[in-house]
PDB file of C-alpha atoms in Angstrom:
ATOM      1  CA  MET K   1      94.395 123.633 127.520  1.00 50.00           C
ATOM      2  CA  THR K   2      94.665 121.863 124.146  1.00 67.00           C
ATOM      3  CA  SER K   3      94.280 118.083 124.480  1.00 84.00           C
ATOM      4  CA  ARG K   4      96.079 115.470 122.460  1.00 84.00           C
ATOM      5  CA  LEU K   5      92.799 114.744 120.709  1.00 85.00           C
ATOM      6  CA  ASP K   6      92.375 118.410 119.752  1.00 87.00           C
ATOM      7  CA  ILE K   7      95.782 118.339 118.120  1.00 87.00           C
ATOM      8  CA  LEU K   8      94.964 115.058 116.368  1.00 89.00           C
ATOM      9  CA  LEU K   9      91.649 116.346 115.030  1.00 87.00           C
ATOM     10  CA  GLN K  10      93.432 119.085 113.110  1.00 88.00           C
ATOM     11  CA  ASN K  11      94.768 116.424 110.708  1.00 87.00           C
ATOM     12  CA  TRP K  12      92.018 113.826 110.950  1.00 92.00           C
ATOM     13  CA  PRO K  13      89.341 114.100 108.227  1.00 92.00           C
ATOM     14  CA  PRO K  14      85.905 113.426 109.780  1.00 91.00           C
ATOM     15  CA  CYS K  15      85.015 110.776 107.196  1.00 96.00           C
ATOM     16  CA  VAL K  16      88.135 108.660 107.818  1.00 97.00           C
ATOM     17  CA  ALA K  17      88.433 105.915 110.435  1.00 98.00           C
ATOM     18  CA  GLY K  18      91.076 106.283 113.106  1.00 98.00           C
ATOM     19  CA  THR K  19      92.834 103.052 114.018  1.00 98.00           C
ATOM     20  CA  GLN K  20      94.224 102.403 117.488  1.00 97.00           C
ATOM     21  CA  HIS K  21      97.633 101.846 115.902  1.00 97.00           C
ATOM     22  CA  TRP K  22      97.474 105.349 114.434  1.00 96.00           C
ATOM     23  CA  LEU K  23      96.204 106.857 117.700  1.00 96.00           C
ATOM     24  CA  ASN K  24      99.022 105.149 119.602  1.00 96.00           C
ATOM     25  CA  SER K  25     101.588 106.754 117.311  1.00 95.00           C
ATOM     26  CA  ARG K  26     100.146 110.122 118.276  1.00 93.00           C
ATOM     27  CA  GLY K  27     100.158 109.604 122.017  1.00 94.00           C
ATOM     28  CA  ILE K  28      96.590 108.346 122.492  1.00 95.00           C
ATOM     29  CA  ASP K  29      96.725 104.856 123.964  1.00 95.00           C
ATOM     30  CA  ASN K  30      93.800 102.495 124.561  1.00 95.00           C
ATOM     31  CA  ARG K  31      92.907 103.933 127.941  1.00 95.00           C
ATOM     32  CA  LEU K  32      92.930 107.512 126.683  1.00 95.00           C
ATOM     33  CA  ALA K  33      90.885 106.516 123.636  1.00 95.00           C
ATOM     34  CA  ASP K  34      88.348 104.846 125.958  1.00 96.00           C
ATOM     35  CA  LYS K  35      88.177 108.058 127.961  1.00 94.00           C
ATOM     36  CA  TYR K  36      87.379 110.046 124.795  1.00 95.00           C
ATOM     37  CA  VAL K  37      84.692 107.500 123.898  1.00 96.00           C
ATOM     38  CA  ARG K  38      83.088 107.838 127.345  1.00 96.00           C
ATOM     39  CA  SER K  39      83.177 111.612 127.088  1.00 95.00           C
ATOM     40  CA  GLY K  40      81.472 111.486 123.692  1.00 95.00           C
ATOM     41  CA  ARG K  41      84.339 112.897 121.650  1.00 94.00           C
ATOM     42  CA  LEU K  42      85.052 109.621 119.840  1.00 96.00           C
ATOM     43  CA  ALA K  43      82.783 106.800 118.723  1.00 96.00           C
ATOM     44  CA  ARG K  44      83.976 103.219 118.515  1.00 97.00           C
ATOM     45  CA  ILE K  45      83.242 101.580 115.134  1.00 97.00           C
ATOM     46  CA  GLY K  46      84.801  98.251 116.048  1.00 96.00           C
ATOM     47  CA  HIS K  47      87.614  96.781 118.098  1.00 95.00           C
ATOM     48  CA  GLY K  48      90.624  98.957 117.350  1.00 96.00           C
ATOM     49  CA  ALA K  49      88.964 101.677 115.280  1.00 98.00           C
ATOM     50  CA  TYR K  50      87.165 104.938 115.944  1.00 98.00           C
ATOM     51  CA  ALA K  51      85.250 107.730 114.276  1.00 97.00           C
ATOM     52  CA  GLN K  52      85.010 111.327 115.339  1.00 96.00           C
ATOM     53  CA  ALA K  53      81.829 111.986 117.283  1.00 94.00           C
ATOM     54  CA  GLY K  54      78.994 113.012 114.993  1.00 92.00           C
ATOM     55  CA  SER K  55      80.773 111.975 111.807  1.00 94.00           C
ATOM     56  CA  THR K  56      79.996 109.137 109.403  1.00 94.00           C
ATOM     57  CA  VAL K  57      82.717 106.774 108.226  1.00 97.00           C
ATOM     58  CA  ASP K  58      81.889 104.621 105.211  1.00 97.00           C
ATOM     59  CA  TRP K  59      83.997 102.117 103.273  1.00 97.00           C
ATOM     60  CA  PRO K  60      86.188 104.725 101.475  1.00 97.00           C
ATOM     61  CA  GLY K  61      87.270 106.281 104.782  1.00 98.00           C
ATOM     62  CA  ALA K  62      87.873 102.837 106.223  1.00 98.00           C
ATOM     63  CA  VAL K  63      89.966 101.727 103.226  1.00 98.00           C
ATOM     64  CA  GLN K  64      92.033 104.908 103.463  1.00 98.00           C
ATOM     65  CA  ALA K  65      92.804 104.004 107.079  1.00 98.00           C
ATOM     66  CA  LEU K  66      93.942 100.555 105.946  1.00 98.00           C
ATOM     67  CA  GLN K  67      96.180 102.029 103.254  1.00 97.00           C
ATOM     68  CA  VAL K  68      97.620 105.026 105.089  1.00 97.00           C
ATOM     69  CA  GLN K  69      97.459 104.303 108.820  1.00 97.00           C
ATOM     70  CA  LEU K  70      98.096 100.538 108.716  1.00 97.00           C
ATOM     71  CA  ALA K  71     100.174 100.523 105.494  1.00 96.00           C
ATOM     72  CA  LEU K  72      98.281  97.490 104.191  1.00 96.00           C
ATOM     73  CA  ASP K  73      98.821  96.588 100.544  1.00 93.00           C
ATOM     74  CA  VAL K  74      95.103  96.634  99.684  1.00 97.00           C
ATOM     75  CA  HIS K  75      93.241  98.558  97.018  1.00 97.00           C
ATOM     76  CA  PRO K  76      89.906  98.807  95.188  1.00 97.00           C
ATOM     77  CA  GLY K  77      90.302  96.775  92.011  1.00 97.00           C
ATOM     78  CA  GLY K  78      88.463  94.901  89.291  1.00 96.00           C
ATOM     79  CA  VAL K  79      85.045  96.212  88.360  1.00 95.00           C
ATOM     80  CA  THR K  80      85.122  98.594  91.345  1.00 95.00           C
ATOM     81  CA  ALA K  81      88.252 100.321  90.058  1.00 96.00           C
ATOM     82  CA  CYS K  82      86.818 100.517  86.537  1.00 94.00           C
ATOM     83  CA  ASP K  83      83.684 102.184  87.834  1.00 92.00           C
ATOM     84  CA  LEU K  84      85.547 104.611  90.114  1.00 93.00           C
ATOM     85  CA  ARG K  85      87.739 105.677  87.194  1.00 92.00           C
ATOM     86  CA  SER K  86      85.315 105.645  84.276  1.00 83.00           C
ATOM     87  CA  ARG K  87      81.804 105.661  85.806  1.00 72.00           C
ATOM     88  CA  ILE K  88      80.364 102.687  83.955  1.00 63.00           C
ATOM     89  CA  PRO K  89      76.887 103.474  82.529  1.00 57.00           C
ATOM     90  CA  GLY K  90      74.027 101.399  83.859  1.00 54.00           C
ATOM     91  CA  MET K  91      75.773 100.163  86.998  1.00 54.00           C
ATOM     92  CA  ASP K  92      73.707 100.026  90.202  1.00 54.00           C
ATOM     93  CA  ARG K  93      76.308 101.595  92.457  1.00 58.00           C
ATOM     94  CA  GLU K  94      74.148 101.481  95.582  1.00 62.00           C
ATOM     95  CA  GLY K  95      74.083  97.710  95.676  1.00 67.00           C
ATOM     96  CA  GLN K  96      77.307  97.016  93.784  1.00 86.00           C
ATOM     97  CA  GLU K  97      79.868  95.053  95.749  1.00 94.00           C
ATOM     98  CA  VAL K  98      83.175  96.778  96.489  1.00 97.00           C
ATOM     99  CA  VAL K  99      86.009  94.480  95.443  1.00 97.00           C
ATOM    100  CA  LEU K 100      89.337  94.931  97.218  1.00 98.00           C
ATOM    101  CA  PHE K 101      92.514  93.214  96.056  1.00 97.00           C
ATOM    102  CA  ALA K 102      95.544  92.414  98.188  1.00 96.00           C
ATOM    103  CA  ARG K 103      98.548  90.118  98.296  1.00 93.00           C
ATOM    104  CA  GLU K 104      97.966  86.484  99.179  1.00 94.00           C
ATOM    105  CA  GLY K 105      97.945  86.062 102.945  1.00 94.00           C
ATOM    106  CA  THR K 106      96.683  89.583 103.655  1.00 94.00           C
ATOM    107  CA  ARG K 107      94.262  89.741 106.566  1.00 94.00           C
ATOM    108  CA  LEU K 108      92.119  92.785 107.189  1.00 97.00           C
ATOM    109  CA  PRO K 109      91.285  93.796 110.776  1.00 97.00           C
ATOM    110  CA  SER K 110      88.058  92.541 112.285  1.00 97.00           C
ATOM    111  CA  TRP K 111      86.668  96.058 112.756  1.00 98.00           C
ATOM    112  CA  PHE K 112      86.745  96.459 108.975  1.00 98.00           C
ATOM    113  CA  MET K 113      85.433  93.038 107.995  1.00 96.00           C
ATOM    114  CA  ASN K 114      82.679  92.937 110.623  1.00 95.00           C
ATOM    115  CA  ARG K 115      81.358  96.426 109.971  1.00 96.00           C
ATOM    116  CA  VAL K 116      78.260  96.838 107.791  1.00 96.00           C
ATOM    117  CA  TRP K 117      79.145  99.472 105.177  1.00 96.00           C
ATOM    118  CA  SER K 118      76.828 101.136 102.665  1.00 95.00           C
ATOM    119  CA  ARG K 119      77.972  98.576 100.085  1.00 94.00           C
ATOM    120  CA  PRO K 120      79.095  94.978 100.657  1.00 96.00           C
ATOM    121  CA  VAL K 121      82.877  94.586 100.594  1.00 97.00           C
ATOM    122  CA  ARG K 122      84.812  91.520  99.433  1.00 96.00           C
ATOM    123  CA  LEU K 123      88.546  90.887  99.712  1.00 97.00           C
ATOM    124  CA  VAL K 124      90.403  88.985  97.007  1.00 97.00           C
ATOM    125  CA  ALA K 125      93.892  87.942  98.120  1.00 96.00           C
ATOM    126  CA  THR K 126      96.063  86.748  95.249  1.00 95.00           C
ATOM    127  CA  ASN K 127      99.608  86.691  93.897  1.00 94.00           C
ATOM    128  CA  MET K 128      98.374  86.850  90.317  1.00 94.00           C
ATOM    129  CA  LEU K 129     101.133  89.313  89.353  1.00 90.00           C
ATOM    130  CA  ALA K 130     104.560  87.696  89.519  1.00 85.00           C
ATOM    131  CA  ASP K 131     106.583  90.899  89.821  1.00 75.00           C
ATOM    132  CA  GLY K 132     104.704  91.948  92.954  1.00 70.00           C
ATOM    133  CA  LYS K 133     104.018  95.412  91.572  1.00 76.00           C
ATOM    134  CA  PHE K 134     100.574  96.926  91.658  1.00 80.00           C
ATOM    135  CA  THR K 135      99.773  99.691  89.180  1.00 89.00           C
ATOM    136  CA  LEU K 136      97.915 102.153  91.408  1.00 93.00           C
ATOM    137  CA  SER K 137      97.150 105.861  91.348  1.00 94.00           C
ATOM    138  CA  PRO K 138      94.971 108.187  93.453  1.00 96.00           C
ATOM    139  CA  VAL K 139      91.216 108.535  92.981  1.00 96.00           C
ATOM    140  CA  ARG K 140      89.086 110.925  95.032  1.00 95.00           C
ATOM    141  CA  ILE K 141      85.801 109.572  96.381  1.00 93.00           C
ATOM    142  CA  GLY K 142      84.013 112.477  98.013  1.00 91.00           C
ATOM    143  CA  ASP K 143      86.439 113.819 100.605  1.00 91.00           C
ATOM    144  CA  VAL K 144      88.609 110.689 100.616  1.00 95.00           C
ATOM    145  CA  GLU K 145      91.570 109.912  98.371  1.00 96.00           C
ATOM    146  CA  LEU K 146      92.383 106.251  97.773  1.00 97.00           C
ATOM    147  CA  ALA K 147      95.055 104.362  95.865  1.00 97.00           C
ATOM    148  CA  VAL K 148      93.040 102.497  93.227  1.00 97.00           C
ATOM    149  CA  ALA K 149      94.046  99.996  90.544  1.00 96.00           C
ATOM    150  CA  SER K 150      94.766 101.465  87.125  1.00 96.00           C
ATOM    151  CA  LEU K 151      92.272 100.595  84.398  1.00 96.00           C
ATOM    152  CA  GLU K 152      94.842  98.253  82.879  1.00 97.00           C
ATOM    153  CA  GLN K 153      95.325  96.322  86.099  1.00 96.00           C
ATOM    154  CA  ALA K 154      91.595  96.400  86.873  1.00 97.00           C
ATOM    155  CA  VAL K 155      90.916  94.541  83.606  1.00 97.00           C
ATOM    156  CA  PHE K 156      93.257  91.734  84.677  1.00 98.00           C
ATOM    157  CA  GLU K 157      91.629  91.640  88.123  1.00 97.00           C
ATOM    158  CA  MET K 158      88.169  91.383  86.544  1.00 97.00           C
ATOM    159  CA  MET K 159      89.222  88.538  84.284  1.00 98.00           C
ATOM    160  CA  TYR K 160      90.919  86.763  87.190  1.00 98.00           C
ATOM    161  CA  LEU K 161      87.487  86.462  88.842  1.00 97.00           C
ATOM    162  CA  VAL K 162      85.736  85.062  85.742  1.00 97.00           C
ATOM    163  CA  PRO K 163      83.607  82.963  85.828  1.00 95.00           C
ATOM    164  CA  GLY K 164      82.955  82.218  89.493  1.00 92.00           C
ATOM    165  CA  ARG K 165      82.792  85.735  90.900  1.00 92.00           C
ATOM    166  CA  GLN K 166      82.662  87.924  87.802  1.00 93.00           C
ATOM    167  CA  SER K 167      80.471  87.698  84.715  1.00 92.00           C
ATOM    168  CA  PHE K 168      82.439  87.543  81.463  1.00 95.00           C
ATOM    169  CA  ASP K 169      79.625  89.418  79.705  1.00 93.00           C
ATOM    170  CA  GLU K 170      79.985  92.314  82.147  1.00 92.00           C
ATOM    171  CA  ALA K 171      83.774  92.252  81.863  1.00 94.00           C
ATOM    172  CA  LEU K 172      83.504  92.288  78.056  1.00 95.00           C
ATOM    173  CA  ARG K 173      81.046  95.190  78.190  1.00 93.00           C
ATOM    174  CA  ILE K 174      83.473  97.150  80.340  1.00 94.00           C
ATOM    175  CA  MET K 175      86.423  96.262  78.107  1.00 95.00           C
ATOM    176  CA  ARG K 176      84.565  97.656  75.092  1.00 94.00           C
ATOM    177  CA  SER K 177      84.494 101.062  76.779  1.00 93.00           C
ATOM    178  CA  LEU K 178      88.239 101.091  77.521  1.00 93.00           C
ATOM    179  CA  THR K 179      89.501 102.535  74.263  1.00 94.00           C
ATOM    180  CA  ALA K 180      92.646 104.197  75.627  1.00 93.00           C
ATOM    181  CA  LEU K 181      94.487 101.611  77.722  1.00 96.00           C
ATOM    182  CA  ARG K 182      98.261 102.092  77.728  1.00 96.00           C
ATOM    183  CA  PRO K 183      99.996  99.364  75.694  1.00 97.00           C
ATOM    184  CA  PRO K 184     103.249  99.377  77.766  1.00 96.00           C
ATOM    185  CA  VAL K 185     101.255  98.810  80.971  1.00 96.00           C
ATOM    186  CA  VAL K 186      99.119  96.075  79.407  1.00 97.00           C
ATOM    187  CA  GLN K 187     102.315  94.500  78.024  1.00 97.00           C
ATOM    188  CA  ARG K 188     103.960  94.369  81.454  1.00 96.00           C
ATOM    189  CA  LEU K 189     100.827  92.906  83.010  1.00 96.00           C
ATOM    190  CA  LEU K 190     100.603  90.239  80.309  1.00 97.00           C
ATOM    191  CA  GLU K 191     104.237  89.293  80.875  1.00 96.00           C
ATOM    192  CA  THR K 192     104.011  89.181  84.679  1.00 95.00           C
ATOM    193  CA  CYS K 193     100.533  87.694  85.159  1.00 96.00           C
ATOM    194  CA  ARG K 194     100.745  84.154  86.549  1.00 96.00           C
ATOM    195  CA  SER K 195      97.203  83.205  85.518  1.00 96.00           C
ATOM    196  CA  VAL K 196      97.012  81.740  82.014  1.00 97.00           C
ATOM    197  CA  LYS K 197      93.216  81.933  82.056  1.00 97.00           C
ATOM    198  CA  THR K 198      93.344  85.625  82.954  1.00 98.00           C
ATOM    199  CA  LYS K 199      95.773  86.544  80.177  1.00 97.00           C
ATOM    200  CA  ARG K 200      93.744  84.662  77.592  1.00 98.00           C
ATOM    201  CA  LEU K 201      90.481  86.295  78.683  1.00 98.00           C
ATOM    202  CA  VAL K 202      92.055  89.758  78.567  1.00 98.00           C
ATOM    203  CA  MET K 203      93.147  89.211  74.986  1.00 97.00           C
ATOM    204  CA  VAL K 204      89.859  87.648  73.871  1.00 96.00           C
ATOM    205  CA  ALA K 205      87.932  90.615  75.261  1.00 96.00           C
ATOM    206  CA  ALA K 206      90.395  93.162  73.859  1.00 97.00           C
ATOM    207  CA  GLU K 207      90.370  91.681  70.377  1.00 96.00           C
ATOM    208  CA  ARG K 208      86.596  91.309  70.294  1.00 94.00           C
ATOM    209  CA  SER K 209      86.351  94.962  71.306  1.00 96.00           C
ATOM    210  CA  GLY K 210      88.486  95.982  68.334  1.00 96.00           C
ATOM    211  CA  HIS K 211      90.690  98.409  70.253  1.00 95.00           C
ATOM    212  CA  SER K 212      93.588  99.964  68.338  1.00 96.00           C
ATOM    213  CA  TRP K 213      95.945  99.668  71.335  1.00 96.00           C
ATOM    214  CA  VAL K 214      95.955  95.892  70.885  1.00 97.00           C
ATOM    215  CA  GLY K 215      98.092  96.358  67.771  1.00 97.00           C
ATOM    216  CA  HIS K 216     100.881  97.856  69.892  1.00 98.00           C
ATOM    217  CA  LEU K 217     101.294  94.704  72.010  1.00 98.00           C
ATOM    218  CA  ASP K 218     104.092  92.207  71.390  1.00 98.00           C
ATOM    219  CA  LEU K 219     102.380  88.903  72.101  1.00 97.00           C
ATOM    220  CA  SER K 220     105.504  86.949  71.149  1.00 97.00           C
ATOM    221  CA  ARG K 221     106.858  87.908  74.588  1.00 98.00           C
ATOM    222  CA  VAL K 222     103.795  86.547  76.413  1.00 98.00           C
ATOM    223  CA  SER K 223     103.372  82.946  77.562  1.00 96.00           C
ATOM    224  CA  PHE K 224      99.758  81.861  77.137  1.00 96.00           C
ATOM    225  CA  GLY K 225     100.382  78.320  78.351  1.00 94.00           C
ATOM    226  CA  SER K 226      99.077  75.219  76.640  1.00 93.00           C
ATOM    227  CA  GLY K 227      95.868  73.252  76.608  1.00 94.00           C
ATOM    228  CA  LYS K 228      92.240  74.271  76.629  1.00 93.00           C
ATOM    229  CA  ARG K 229      90.605  76.243  79.441  1.00 93.00           C
ATOM    230  CA  THR K 230      86.865  75.866  79.957  1.00 94.00           C
ATOM    231  CA  ILE K 231      85.188  78.996  81.264  1.00 94.00           C
ATOM    232  CA  HIS K 232      81.622  78.017  80.406  1.00 94.00           C
ATOM    233  CA  PRO K 233      80.943  74.255  80.027  1.00 93.00           C
ATOM    234  CA  GLY K 234      78.891  73.655  76.897  1.00 91.00           C
ATOM    235  CA  GLY K 235      80.112  76.874  75.282  1.00 93.00           C
ATOM    236  CA  ARG K 236      82.050  77.347  72.049  1.00 93.00           C
ATOM    237  CA  LEU K 237      85.799  77.120  71.653  1.00 92.00           C
ATOM    238  CA  ASP K 238      87.759  80.263  70.849  1.00 93.00           C
ATOM    239  CA  SER K 239      90.383  78.603  68.650  1.00 92.00           C
ATOM    240  CA  ARG K 240      92.962  81.404  68.950  1.00 94.00           C
ATOM    241  CA  TYR K 241      93.152  81.445  72.757  1.00 95.00           C
ATOM    242  CA  HIS K 242      91.753  77.937  73.438  1.00 94.00           C
ATOM    243  CA  LEU K 243      88.976  79.107  75.731  1.00 95.00           C
ATOM    244  CA  VAL K 244      85.496  77.604  75.898  1.00 95.00           C
ATOM    245  CA  LEU K 245      83.089  80.508  76.335  1.00 94.00           C
ATOM    246  CA  GLU K 246      79.324  80.786  76.322  1.00 85.00           C
ATOM    247  CA  GLU K 247      77.740  81.982  73.081  1.00 70.00           C
ATOM    248  CA  SER K 248      76.578  85.276  74.615  1.00 55.00           C
ATOM    249  CA  GLY K 249      80.215  86.233  75.185  1.00 45.00           C
ATOM    250  CA  ARG K 250      80.756  86.123  71.406  1.00 46.00           C
ATOM    251  CA  GLN K 251      78.136  88.701  70.552  1.00 41.00           C
ATOM    252  CA  SER K 252      79.215  92.079  69.231  1.00 37.00           C
TER     253      SER K 252
END
């Protein structure tokens, strides 16, 4: 006789976490899930989440469960998205932190946050974009497909974290490799970004990189705020965007 779990396994990739919420929707409640754990057919990876017996679930399969099974508005962004999309040369991917972005107030389940994954994971919850729209598209990581920030949005997310949690030098190095960003997408992000510092850093990095797509932007429609912003105390003032940046960030 075919069990409910047998039916479920037909559409459950081995590398993806199974949340209790998702199992409930398919007729497997807590008690039945516990029974499958005791029988060795499921393995518990935290309170409210499971893996198929004998399979390995890493952060991509866990993030897919957050996105698809729990419908959480969370995605790989910033430098992580840039690397997943363009494979940044020289990056130590084994130890590189996975940066996830979500709306302000988003809380991830304890099974996800308490689990030790192959790479450290950090959540950044922010309402940086005023229109509430993320620019995401699918990226395949092994056998898992995730909704990941576009390169355009990832640049804004990187700059949002400068200087406390993201090096401007690294962000500038990445920007220099992004020769084909889409001007209409960058334009919308500039117009809807709430962070003056972020918008200014994006433009400083883009102009220093000499990208041709910069010439297709209409900066007259963008509010860059007023007053000076100090990114690196003791640095030099960029007179166009009124940012104080360390000297190394000015090198070509």
